Structures are given as structure tokens and as C-alpha cells.
């Protein structure tokens, strides 16, 4: 509908599925839109059509952005440990926004021109993905050990960091250094970030808690995601988002969570983003 803010996620092109978590198109309406960006463990490209694109480095806390009215943005969210070609390691970009012109030079100018000429936002997003696909085929190298570490640190697989390092035949300090370079954060910080993303994935899917420890609602999903209890989740949620779980999800504190939530407070549907995330869960999702 004209004049109304919208946000549509979708899976990436098949050739990017191993490095890109999701892509999206966001349109603002007659008024500016306040967007709260949350840590995901990965980097993002935000490309306003007719404007200058930015790379959003790995976040360790919330970033609040005011998007001007009548703006259309195509975006790409990468898996942790993957990123477009960059002249620096990711721990230099933590909690930063950097213009792609500073990273890609004249290539950014050509991309801006091509995106601006696209007839529709959908075509602009396809063009951006096609460019990234070519880059990953010819230039970008992903650290396979970091990729294995990311999978092991998913919330459904609680794991001691020293045990993970031994499994990868690395010292704890070597694993930390490689994660800082390739992800932008230590293995422990990444593990906490992925655990919170696991909780959000369960909430967005309207998952029914497994009932472990007799917990239900928010507390049950917190335990399923790997938290000790609901208080543990609340502390981490405040740290990572600046909001309580109820505020983030737009719930009444007394409202049961399981089976009731398919949007975040902003009203956006993130199912495309969380579907591959949930696919790594060992237990089947009960809905």
C-alpha cells in the first residue's frame, strides 16, 4: 500500500545460500522509520536505491537507525564467518557502518549506477546478488575451520569453547584469533549472539516449548534455546537489544508466548531469515 512502510525478506539465490542468510527489500512510507538493528553474528549490506551503500559491521548491541521517508533499501545479511571482499579483518569493523566506497573504491560507483537504473527494487536486489555471486566465485575465501566453529556454536549444540578448539585441532587462542578476524567477535560472544538468535527464531516460528523443567511460554523457549532460565534470557536480551523480551516481541508480560508470535514488535516477517537457522536444530520443531 502506498505510503506505508514495508519489509519483505526472502531466501538468497541458491548459489549464495552457503554465505548469505537472507536478502530483503524495505520501503519507507510518508514518514521516516525508526529501525532497531540487532546483533546476528554476521555483517550486512544496506543499499538504498539512488543512495550510497553501506556495510554494517558485526554488531555487539542494538543500533537504532532513522530511515528517511520515501526510501527503498535492498539488503543482504551474511552468515557469521562470511563477508563480501574487504580490505580489512572484521574485528576492525565491529559496531561500525562503513561506506562501500571506502572498501570497494570505483567498483562501488558502478554498482550504485547499475542499482539506480534497475526498473524495480526486485531487479536491483537480483543485480546485487549476481554481483556478490561472482565475487564469491572468484575472489572471496571463507575460513573452513571458522565455518565449522559457527555450526558447532549454534544454540542447539551447547559446547565448551576449549572443547571446540580441541576438536578443531587449534589452541583456544588460535580459535579466538581466527574468529575475531573472520567473524569480528570471539567464539564466546558469537555463541551468545547465536543463542539469542535461536530464541528469536523459535519465537518467530510460534514454536511450542518442549516442556523441559516444566517451563512454558517465554521461559520454555528460553530453555529450549539454551538459557538457564527466563532471567538469563532477560539479561541477555537487554544487553543485545536494549529491550526486555516482552518489549522486543510486543507482548504483554503475562501473555503466553508459544504458538502466538509470528512477527516482531515492528510487524516484520522474518521467517525467511530464521528458516535456515531452525533447520540446524537437532530436534524437530513442534508447532
PDB file of C-alpha atoms in Angstrom:
ATOM      1  CA  UNK A   1       0.000   0.000   0.000  1.00  0.00           C
ATOM      2  CA  UNK A   2       1.389   3.420  -0.957  1.00  0.00           C
ATOM      3  CA  UNK A   3       2.688   5.495   1.929  1.00  0.00           C
ATOM      4  CA  UNK A   4       3.069   2.508   4.299  1.00  0.00           C
ATOM      5  CA  UNK A   5       6.395   1.103   5.497  1.00  0.00           C
ATOM      6  CA  UNK A   6       7.067  -2.459   4.311  1.00  0.00           C
ATOM      7  CA  UNK A   7       9.794  -5.041   4.735  1.00  0.00           C
ATOM      8  CA  UNK A   8       9.960  -8.290   2.771  1.00  0.00           C
ATOM      9  CA  UNK A   9      12.602 -10.946   3.350  1.00  0.00           C
ATOM     10  CA  UNK A  10      13.347 -13.830   1.030  1.00  0.00           C
ATOM     11  CA  UNK A  11      15.980 -16.550   0.664  1.00  0.00           C
ATOM     12  CA  UNK A  12      19.083 -15.625  -1.347  1.00  0.00           C
ATOM     13  CA  UNK A  13      19.922 -17.007  -4.748  1.00  0.00           C
ATOM     14  CA  UNK A  14      20.822 -20.711  -4.437  1.00  0.00           C
ATOM     15  CA  UNK A  15      24.474 -20.031  -5.204  1.00  0.00           C
ATOM     16  CA  UNK A  16      24.705 -17.702  -2.204  1.00  0.00           C
ATOM     17  CA  UNK A  17      22.874 -19.910   0.297  1.00  0.00           C
ATOM     18  CA  UNK A  18      26.107 -21.018   1.947  1.00  0.00           C
ATOM     19  CA  UNK A  19      27.254 -17.470   2.680  1.00  0.00           C
ATOM     20  CA  UNK A  20      24.090 -15.331   2.775  1.00  0.00           C
ATOM     21  CA  UNK A  21      21.400 -15.855   5.390  1.00  0.00           C
ATOM     22  CA  UNK A  22      18.706 -13.692   3.831  1.00  0.00           C
ATOM     23  CA  UNK A  23      18.061 -10.773   1.486  1.00  0.00           C
ATOM     24  CA  UNK A  24      15.341  -8.151   1.771  1.00  0.00           C
ATOM     25  CA  UNK A  25      13.610  -5.088   0.380  1.00  0.00           C
ATOM     26  CA  UNK A  26      12.492  -2.341   2.748  1.00  0.00           C
ATOM     27  CA  UNK A  27      10.382   0.649   1.762  1.00  0.00           C
ATOM     28  CA  UNK A  28       9.513   3.580   3.987  1.00  0.00           C
ATOM     29  CA  UNK A  29       6.274   5.477   3.509  1.00  0.00           C
ATOM     30  CA  UNK A  30       5.244   9.070   4.117  1.00  0.00           C
ATOM     31  CA  UNK A  31       7.202   9.297   7.370  1.00  0.00           C
ATOM     32  CA  UNK A  32      10.702   8.390   8.494  1.00  0.00           C
ATOM     33  CA  UNK A  33      11.001   4.933  10.058  1.00  0.00           C
ATOM     34  CA  UNK A  34      12.937   4.073  13.208  1.00  0.00           C
ATOM     35  CA  UNK A  35      14.694   0.738  12.685  1.00  0.00           C
ATOM     36  CA  UNK A  36      16.342  -1.196  15.525  1.00  0.00           C
ATOM     37  CA  UNK A  37      19.119  -3.421  14.176  1.00  0.00           C
ATOM     38  CA  UNK A  38      20.075  -6.391  16.357  1.00  0.00           C
ATOM     39  CA  UNK A  39      23.246  -8.489  16.537  1.00  0.00           C
ATOM     40  CA  UNK A  40      23.083 -11.516  14.245  1.00  0.00           C
ATOM     41  CA  UNK A  41      26.723 -12.601  14.233  1.00  0.00           C
ATOM     42  CA  UNK A  42      27.130 -11.528  10.601  1.00  0.00           C
ATOM     43  CA  UNK A  43      27.665  -8.407   8.522  1.00  0.00           C
ATOM     44  CA  UNK A  44      25.063  -6.744   6.309  1.00  0.00           C
ATOM     45  CA  UNK A  45      24.980  -4.612   3.170  1.00  0.00           C
ATOM     46  CA  UNK A  46      22.358  -1.851   3.173  1.00  0.00           C
ATOM     47  CA  UNK A  47      21.925  -0.431  -0.338  1.00  0.00           C
ATOM     48  CA  UNK A  48      19.452   2.456  -0.661  1.00  0.00           C
ATOM     49  CA  UNK A  49      18.341   2.773  -4.273  1.00  0.00           C
ATOM     50  CA  UNK A  50      19.650   6.102  -5.525  1.00  0.00           C
ATOM     51  CA  UNK A  51      21.924   6.439  -2.478  1.00  0.00           C
ATOM     52  CA  UNK A  52      25.281   5.247  -1.217  1.00  0.00           C
ATOM     53  CA  UNK A  53      25.525   1.685   0.116  1.00  0.00           C
ATOM     54  CA  UNK A  54      26.979   0.836   3.496  1.00  0.00           C
ATOM     55  CA  UNK A  55      28.432  -2.223   5.127  1.00  0.00           C
ATOM     56  CA  UNK A  56      27.170  -2.729   8.678  1.00  0.00           C
ATOM     57  CA  UNK A  57      29.867  -4.489  10.661  1.00  0.00           C
ATOM     58  CA  UNK A  58      29.170  -7.215  13.212  1.00  0.00           C
ATOM     59  CA  UNK A  59      27.011  -5.770  15.991  1.00  0.00           C
ATOM     60  CA  UNK A  60      27.512  -6.493  19.680  1.00  0.00           C
ATOM     61  CA  UNK A  61      24.500  -4.426  20.764  1.00  0.00           C
ATOM     62  CA  UNK A  62      21.492  -2.637  19.274  1.00  0.00           C
ATOM     63  CA  UNK A  63      21.868   0.040  16.603  1.00  0.00           C
ATOM     64  CA  UNK A  64      18.953   2.407  16.090  1.00  0.00           C
ATOM     65  CA  UNK A  65      18.695   3.975  12.631  1.00  0.00           C
ATOM     66  CA  UNK A  66      16.221   6.549  11.341  1.00  0.00           C
ATOM     67  CA  UNK A  67      15.477   5.722   7.701  1.00  0.00           C
ATOM     68  CA  UNK A  68      14.168   8.752   5.777  1.00  0.00           C
ATOM     69  CA  UNK A  69      10.699   8.789   4.267  1.00  0.00           C
ATOM     70  CA  UNK A  70      10.274   7.533   0.673  1.00  0.00           C
ATOM     71  CA  UNK A  71      13.406   5.376   0.847  1.00  0.00           C
ATOM     72  CA  UNK A  72      13.819   1.930  -0.707  1.00  0.00           C
ATOM     73  CA  UNK A  73      16.643  -0.261   0.557  1.00  0.00           C
ATOM     74  CA  UNK A  74      17.810  -3.617  -0.748  1.00  0.00           C
ATOM     75  CA  UNK A  75      19.796  -5.552   1.812  1.00  0.00           C
ATOM     76  CA  UNK A  76      21.910  -8.648   2.275  1.00  0.00           C
ATOM     77  CA  UNK A  77      22.589 -10.370   5.620  1.00  0.00           C
ATOM     78  CA  UNK A  78      25.582 -12.714   5.675  1.00  0.00           C
ATOM     79  CA  UNK A  79      26.135 -15.792   7.796  1.00  0.00           C
ATOM     80  CA  UNK A  80      28.758 -15.394  10.540  1.00  0.00           C
ATOM     81  CA  UNK A  81      32.212 -16.036   9.148  1.00  0.00           C
ATOM     82  CA  UNK A  82      31.338 -14.957   5.612  1.00  0.00           C
ATOM     83  CA  UNK A  83      31.540 -11.471   4.141  1.00  0.00           C
ATOM     84  CA  UNK A  84      31.949  -9.717   0.785  1.00  0.00           C
ATOM     85  CA  UNK A  85      35.505  -8.847  -0.303  1.00  0.00           C
ATOM     86  CA  UNK A  86      37.011  -6.448   2.227  1.00  0.00           C
ATOM     87  CA  UNK A  87      40.465  -4.869   2.618  1.00  0.00           C
ATOM     88  CA  UNK A  88      40.447  -5.453   6.381  1.00  0.00           C
ATOM     89  CA  UNK A  89      39.595  -8.063   9.000  1.00  0.00           C
ATOM     90  CA  UNK A  90      36.155  -7.952  10.573  1.00  0.00           C
ATOM     91  CA  UNK A  91      37.249  -7.103  14.103  1.00  0.00           C
ATOM     92  CA  UNK A  92      38.192  -3.680  12.688  1.00  0.00           C
ATOM     93  CA  UNK A  93      34.530  -3.158  11.669  1.00  0.00           C
ATOM     94  CA  UNK A  94      32.692  -4.202  14.837  1.00  0.00           C
ATOM     95  CA  UNK A  95      29.707  -1.923  15.609  1.00  0.00           C
ATOM     96  CA  UNK A  96      30.570   0.317  12.653  1.00  0.00           C
ATOM     97  CA  UNK A  97      28.930   1.466   9.447  1.00  0.00           C
ATOM     98  CA  UNK A  98      31.345   1.924   6.574  1.00  0.00           C
ATOM     99  CA  UNK A  99      30.594   3.301   3.125  1.00  0.00           C
ATOM    100  CA  UNK A 100      31.270   0.696   0.459  1.00  0.00           C
ATOM    101  CA  UNK A 101      33.178   3.361  -1.448  1.00  0.00           C
ATOM    102  CA  UNK A 102      35.790   3.204   1.335  1.00  0.00           C
ATOM    103  CA  UNK A 103      36.028  -0.571   0.907  1.00  0.00           C
ATOM    104  CA  UNK A 104      35.415  -1.206  -2.789  1.00  0.00           C
ATOM    105  CA  UNK A 105      36.598   2.027  -4.422  1.00  0.00           C
ATOM    106  CA  UNK A 106      35.451   2.640  -8.007  1.00  0.00           C
ATOM    107  CA  UNK A 107      33.518  -0.638  -8.071  1.00  0.00           C
ATOM    108  CA  UNK A 108      31.017   0.944  -5.692  1.00  0.00           C
ATOM    109  CA  UNK A 109      30.320   3.747  -8.202  1.00  0.00           C
ATOM    110  CA  UNK A 110      29.475   1.228 -10.913  1.00  0.00           C
ATOM    111  CA  UNK A 111      27.199  -0.681  -8.554  1.00  0.00           C
ATOM    112  CA  UNK A 112      25.383   2.482  -7.470  1.00  0.00           C
ATOM    113  CA  UNK A 113      24.762   3.414 -11.093  1.00  0.00           C
ATOM    114  CA  UNK A 114      23.537  -0.068 -12.029  1.00  0.00           C
ATOM    115  CA  UNK A 115      21.242  -0.328  -8.985  1.00  0.00           C
ATOM    116  CA  UNK A 116      19.791   3.123  -9.671  1.00  0.00           C
ATOM    117  CA  UNK A 117      18.954   2.074 -13.266  1.00  0.00           C
ATOM    118  CA  UNK A 118      17.092  -1.050 -12.163  1.00  0.00           C
ATOM    119  CA  UNK A 119      13.437  -0.874 -13.142  1.00  0.00           C
ATOM    120  CA  UNK A 120      12.208  -2.310  -9.829  1.00  0.00           C
ATOM    121  CA  UNK A 121      13.620  -2.978  -6.341  1.00  0.00           C
ATOM    122  CA  UNK A 122      13.330  -6.697  -7.095  1.00  0.00           C
ATOM    123  CA  UNK A 123      15.612  -6.310 -10.113  1.00  0.00           C
ATOM    124  CA  UNK A 124      18.003  -4.173  -8.059  1.00  0.00           C
ATOM    125  CA  UNK A 125      18.231  -6.915  -5.443  1.00  0.00           C
ATOM    126  CA  UNK A 126      18.828  -9.546  -8.118  1.00  0.00           C
ATOM    127  CA  UNK A 127      21.619  -7.442  -9.610  1.00  0.00           C
ATOM    128  CA  UNK A 128      23.295  -7.033  -6.209  1.00  0.00           C
ATOM    129  CA  UNK A 129      23.100 -10.768  -5.579  1.00  0.00           C
ATOM    130  CA  UNK A 130      24.501 -11.560  -9.016  1.00  0.00           C
ATOM    131  CA  UNK A 131      27.458  -9.293  -8.279  1.00  0.00           C
ATOM    132  CA  UNK A 132      28.094 -10.987  -4.923  1.00  0.00           C
ATOM    133  CA  UNK A 133      27.814 -14.414  -6.511  1.00  0.00           C
ATOM    134  CA  UNK A 134      30.559 -13.519  -8.949  1.00  0.00           C
ATOM    135  CA  UNK A 135      32.744 -12.137  -6.144  1.00  0.00           C
ATOM    136  CA  UNK A 136      32.429 -15.288  -4.069  1.00  0.00           C
ATOM    137  CA  UNK A 137      33.199 -17.453  -7.094  1.00  0.00           C
ATOM    138  CA  UNK A 138      36.376 -15.598  -7.979  1.00  0.00           C
ATOM    139  CA  UNK A 139      37.770 -13.662  -5.017  1.00  0.00           C
ATOM    140  CA  UNK A 140      36.376 -14.432  -1.573  1.00  0.00           C
ATOM    141  CA  UNK A 141      37.802 -17.234   0.512  1.00  0.00           C
ATOM    142  CA  UNK A 142      35.941 -18.479   3.586  1.00  0.00           C
ATOM    143  CA  UNK A 143      37.875 -19.983   6.516  1.00  0.00           C
ATOM    144  CA  UNK A 144      36.533 -23.568   6.695  1.00  0.00           C
ATOM    145  CA  UNK A 145      37.521 -24.030  10.336  1.00  0.00           C
ATOM    146  CA  UNK A 146      35.618 -20.902  11.317  1.00  0.00           C
ATOM    147  CA  UNK A 147      32.629 -22.192   9.360  1.00  0.00           C
ATOM    148  CA  UNK A 148      32.777 -25.440  11.321  1.00  0.00           C
ATOM    149  CA  UNK A 149      33.074 -23.458  14.565  1.00  0.00           C
ATOM    150  CA  UNK A 150      29.991 -21.393  13.698  1.00  0.00           C
ATOM    151  CA  UNK A 151      27.920 -24.533  13.187  1.00  0.00           C
ATOM    152  CA  UNK A 152      29.173 -26.011  16.445  1.00  0.00           C
ATOM    153  CA  UNK A 153      28.264 -22.824  18.346  1.00  0.00           C
ATOM    154  CA  UNK A 154      24.615 -22.871  17.326  1.00  0.00           C
ATOM    155  CA  UNK A 155      22.283 -22.722  20.344  1.00  0.00           C
ATOM    156  CA  UNK A 156      21.026 -26.269  19.940  1.00  0.00           C
ATOM    157  CA  UNK A 157      24.555 -27.548  20.421  1.00  0.00           C
ATOM    158  CA  UNK A 158      25.884 -26.198  23.762  1.00  0.00           C
ATOM    159  CA  UNK A 159      29.643 -26.613  23.695  1.00  0.00           C
ATOM    160  CA  UNK A 160      32.592 -25.530  25.798  1.00  0.00           C
ATOM    161  CA  UNK A 161      34.948 -23.281  23.803  1.00  0.00           C
ATOM    162  CA  UNK A 162      38.054 -25.219  24.852  1.00  0.00           C
ATOM    163  CA  UNK A 163      36.395 -28.455  23.743  1.00  0.00           C
ATOM    164  CA  UNK A 164      35.596 -26.862  20.385  1.00  0.00           C
ATOM    165  CA  UNK A 165      39.195 -25.691  19.948  1.00  0.00           C
ATOM    166  CA  UNK A 166      40.476 -29.205  20.668  1.00  0.00           C
ATOM    167  CA  UNK A 167      38.005 -30.652  18.163  1.00  0.00           C
ATOM    168  CA  UNK A 168      39.328 -28.265  15.504  1.00  0.00           C
ATOM    169  CA  UNK A 169      42.959 -29.070  16.439  1.00  0.00           C
ATOM    170  CA  UNK A 170      43.537 -25.450  17.447  1.00  0.00           C
ATOM    171  CA  UNK A 171      44.559 -23.803  20.685  1.00  0.00           C
ATOM    172  CA  UNK A 172      41.918 -21.632  22.350  1.00  0.00           C
ATOM    173  CA  UNK A 173      43.942 -18.533  21.451  1.00  0.00           C
ATOM    174  CA  UNK A 174      44.216 -19.608  17.794  1.00  0.00           C
ATOM    175  CA  UNK A 175      40.456 -20.178  17.598  1.00  0.00           C
ATOM    176  CA  UNK A 176      39.801 -16.802  19.189  1.00  0.00           C
ATOM    177  CA  UNK A 177      42.146 -15.030  16.750  1.00  0.00           C
ATOM    178  CA  UNK A 178      40.630 -16.695  13.684  1.00  0.00           C
ATOM    179  CA  UNK A 179      37.102 -15.902  14.853  1.00  0.00           C
ATOM    180  CA  UNK A 180      37.990 -12.275  15.528  1.00  0.00           C
ATOM    181  CA  UNK A 181      39.408 -11.935  12.011  1.00  0.00           C
ATOM    182  CA  UNK A 182      36.663 -13.824  10.158  1.00  0.00           C
ATOM    183  CA  UNK A 183      33.604 -13.065  12.312  1.00  0.00           C
ATOM    184  CA  UNK A 184      34.558  -9.915  14.234  1.00  0.00           C
ATOM    185  CA  UNK A 185      33.926 -11.384  17.686  1.00  0.00           C
ATOM    186  CA  UNK A 186      35.289 -14.053  19.982  1.00  0.00           C
ATOM    187  CA  UNK A 187      33.793 -17.556  19.965  1.00  0.00           C
ATOM    188  CA  UNK A 188      32.099 -16.886  23.309  1.00  0.00           C
ATOM    189  CA  UNK A 189      30.449 -13.664  22.139  1.00  0.00           C
ATOM    190  CA  UNK A 190      29.377 -15.382  18.908  1.00  0.00           C
ATOM    191  CA  UNK A 191      27.894 -18.263  20.904  1.00  0.00           C
ATOM    192  CA  UNK A 192      25.829 -15.827  22.989  1.00  0.00           C
ATOM    193  CA  UNK A 193      24.683 -13.984  19.877  1.00  0.00           C
ATOM    194  CA  UNK A 194      23.637 -17.192  18.112  1.00  0.00           C
ATOM    195  CA  UNK A 195      21.826 -18.416  21.203  1.00  0.00           C
ATOM    196  CA  UNK A 196      19.730 -15.249  21.229  1.00  0.00           C
ATOM    197  CA  UNK A 197      19.059 -15.607  17.521  1.00  0.00           C
ATOM    198  CA  UNK A 198      17.881 -19.129  18.297  1.00  0.00           C
ATOM    199  CA  UNK A 199      15.395 -17.793  20.814  1.00  0.00           C
ATOM    200  CA  UNK A 200      14.104 -15.248  18.284  1.00  0.00           C
ATOM    201  CA  UNK A 201      13.805 -17.983  15.658  1.00  0.00           C
ATOM    202  CA  UNK A 202      11.671 -20.096  17.992  1.00  0.00           C
ATOM    203  CA  UNK A 203       9.506 -17.116  18.917  1.00  0.00           C
ATOM    204  CA  UNK A 204       9.015 -16.039  15.302  1.00  0.00           C
ATOM    205  CA  UNK A 205       8.080 -19.590  14.338  1.00  0.00           C
ATOM    206  CA  UNK A 206       5.397 -19.657  17.028  1.00  0.00           C
ATOM    207  CA  UNK A 207       7.133 -22.735  18.468  1.00  0.00           C
ATOM    208  CA  UNK A 208       5.639 -24.721  21.309  1.00  0.00           C
ATOM    209  CA  UNK A 209       8.138 -25.149  24.183  1.00  0.00           C
ATOM    210  CA  UNK A 210       9.307 -28.708  24.722  1.00  0.00           C
ATOM    211  CA  UNK A 211       8.279 -28.503  28.361  1.00  0.00           C
ATOM    212  CA  UNK A 212      11.685 -29.292  29.813  1.00  0.00           C
ATOM    213  CA  UNK A 213      11.890 -28.437  33.520  1.00  0.00           C
ATOM    214  CA  UNK A 214       8.160 -27.794  33.449  1.00  0.00           C
ATOM    215  CA  UNK A 215       8.659 -24.382  31.808  1.00  0.00           C
ATOM    216  CA  UNK A 216       6.248 -22.939  29.301  1.00  0.00           C
ATOM    217  CA  UNK A 217       5.787 -19.685  27.375  1.00  0.00           C
ATOM    218  CA  UNK A 218       8.833 -17.408  27.214  1.00  0.00           C
ATOM    219  CA  UNK A 219      10.652 -19.377  29.890  1.00  0.00           C
ATOM    220  CA  UNK A 220      10.177 -22.629  27.984  1.00  0.00           C
ATOM    221  CA  UNK A 221      11.534 -21.208  24.740  1.00  0.00           C
ATOM    222  CA  UNK A 222      14.451 -19.657  26.649  1.00  0.00           C
ATOM    223  CA  UNK A 223      15.408 -23.089  27.978  1.00  0.00           C
ATOM    224  CA  UNK A 224      14.963 -24.666  24.539  1.00  0.00           C
ATOM    225  CA  UNK A 225      17.361 -22.070  23.104  1.00  0.00           C
ATOM    226  CA  UNK A 226      19.982 -22.854  25.733  1.00  0.00           C
ATOM    227  CA  UNK A 227      19.380 -20.307  28.506  1.00  0.00           C
ATOM    228  CA  UNK A 228      19.476 -21.374  32.152  1.00  0.00           C
ATOM    229  CA  UNK A 229      16.114 -19.732  32.822  1.00  0.00           C
ATOM    230  CA  UNK A 230      13.951 -16.750  31.869  1.00  0.00           C
ATOM    231  CA  UNK A 231      16.040 -14.340  33.964  1.00  0.00           C
ATOM    232  CA  UNK A 232      19.128 -15.375  31.975  1.00  0.00           C
ATOM    233  CA  UNK A 233      17.282 -14.646  28.736  1.00  0.00           C
ATOM    234  CA  UNK A 234      16.100 -11.259  30.032  1.00  0.00           C
ATOM    235  CA  UNK A 235      19.644 -10.168  30.910  1.00  0.00           C
ATOM    236  CA  UNK A 236      20.972 -11.175  27.514  1.00  0.00           C
ATOM    237  CA  UNK A 237      18.035  -9.587  25.694  1.00  0.00           C
ATOM    238  CA  UNK A 238      18.675  -6.256  27.424  1.00  0.00           C
ATOM    239  CA  UNK A 239      22.369  -6.496  26.578  1.00  0.00           C
ATOM    240  CA  UNK A 240      21.836  -7.342  22.915  1.00  0.00           C
ATOM    241  CA  UNK A 241      18.709  -5.315  22.095  1.00  0.00           C
ATOM    242  CA  UNK A 242      18.228  -2.681  24.790  1.00  0.00           C
ATOM    243  CA  UNK A 243      14.724  -4.092  25.432  1.00  0.00           C
ATOM    244  CA  UNK A 244      13.111  -6.810  27.525  1.00  0.00           C
ATOM    245  CA  UNK A 245      11.835  -9.897  25.667  1.00  0.00           C
ATOM    246  CA  UNK A 246       8.232  -8.700  26.088  1.00  0.00           C
ATOM    247  CA  UNK A 247       9.094  -5.243  24.735  1.00  0.00           C
ATOM    248  CA  UNK A 248      11.041  -6.700  21.816  1.00  0.00           C
ATOM    249  CA  UNK A 249       8.262  -9.083  20.828  1.00  0.00           C
ATOM    250  CA  UNK A 250       5.438  -6.649  21.570  1.00  0.00           C
ATOM    251  CA  UNK A 251       3.880  -8.886  24.191  1.00  0.00           C
ATOM    252  CA  UNK A 252       2.003  -8.356  27.407  1.00  0.00           C
ATOM    253  CA  UNK A 253       4.309  -9.660  30.180  1.00  0.00           C
ATOM    254  CA  UNK A 254       1.580 -12.135  31.199  1.00  0.00           C
ATOM    255  CA  UNK A 255       0.857 -13.264  27.636  1.00  0.00           C
ATOM    256  CA  UNK A 256       1.965 -16.835  26.838  1.00  0.00           C
ATOM    257  CA  UNK A 257       4.481 -16.879  24.011  1.00  0.00           C
ATOM    258  CA  UNK A 258       4.388 -20.324  22.437  1.00  0.00           C
ATOM    259  CA  UNK A 259       2.147 -20.555  19.371  1.00  0.00           C
ATOM    260  CA  UNK A 260       1.212 -16.861  19.367  1.00  0.00           C
ATOM    261  CA  UNK A 261       4.059 -14.949  17.730  1.00  0.00           C
ATOM    262  CA  UNK A 262       4.807 -14.733  14.022  1.00  0.00           C
ATOM    263  CA  UNK A 263       6.075 -11.151  13.889  1.00  0.00           C
ATOM    264  CA  UNK A 264       8.392  -8.985  15.982  1.00  0.00           C
ATOM    265  CA  UNK A 265       7.168  -5.753  17.509  1.00  0.00           C
ATOM    266  CA  UNK A 266       7.935  -3.910  14.269  1.00  0.00           C
ATOM    267  CA  UNK A 267       5.468  -6.131  12.384  1.00  0.00           C
ATOM    268  CA  UNK A 268       8.070  -7.582  10.011  1.00  0.00           C
ATOM    269  CA  UNK A 269       8.012 -11.220   8.966  1.00  0.00           C
ATOM    270  CA  UNK A 270      11.492 -12.699   9.399  1.00  0.00           C
ATOM    271  CA  UNK A 271      10.620 -16.294   8.551  1.00  0.00           C
ATOM    272  CA  UNK A 272      12.984 -16.358   5.557  1.00  0.00           C
ATOM    273  CA  UNK A 273      15.848 -15.340   7.823  1.00  0.00           C
ATOM    274  CA  UNK A 274      15.095 -17.866  10.544  1.00  0.00           C
ATOM    275  CA  UNK A 275      14.065 -20.870   8.426  1.00  0.00           C
ATOM    276  CA  UNK A 276      17.642 -21.985   7.632  1.00  0.00           C
ATOM    277  CA  UNK A 277      18.594 -21.206  11.220  1.00  0.00           C
ATOM    278  CA  UNK A 278      15.889 -23.537  12.545  1.00  0.00           C
ATOM    279  CA  UNK A 279      16.922 -26.186  10.035  1.00  0.00           C
ATOM    280  CA  UNK A 280      20.126 -26.739  12.027  1.00  0.00           C
ATOM    281  CA  UNK A 281      18.156 -27.743  15.110  1.00  0.00           C
ATOM    282  CA  UNK A 282      18.535 -31.393  16.030  1.00  0.00           C
ATOM    283  CA  UNK A 283      15.053 -31.719  17.465  1.00  0.00           C
ATOM    284  CA  UNK A 284      12.018 -31.325  15.178  1.00  0.00           C
ATOM    285  CA  UNK A 285      10.179 -28.040  15.713  1.00  0.00           C
ATOM    286  CA  UNK A 286       6.753 -28.571  17.257  1.00  0.00           C
ATOM    287  CA  UNK A 287       4.220 -26.002  16.101  1.00  0.00           C
TER     288      UNK A 287
END
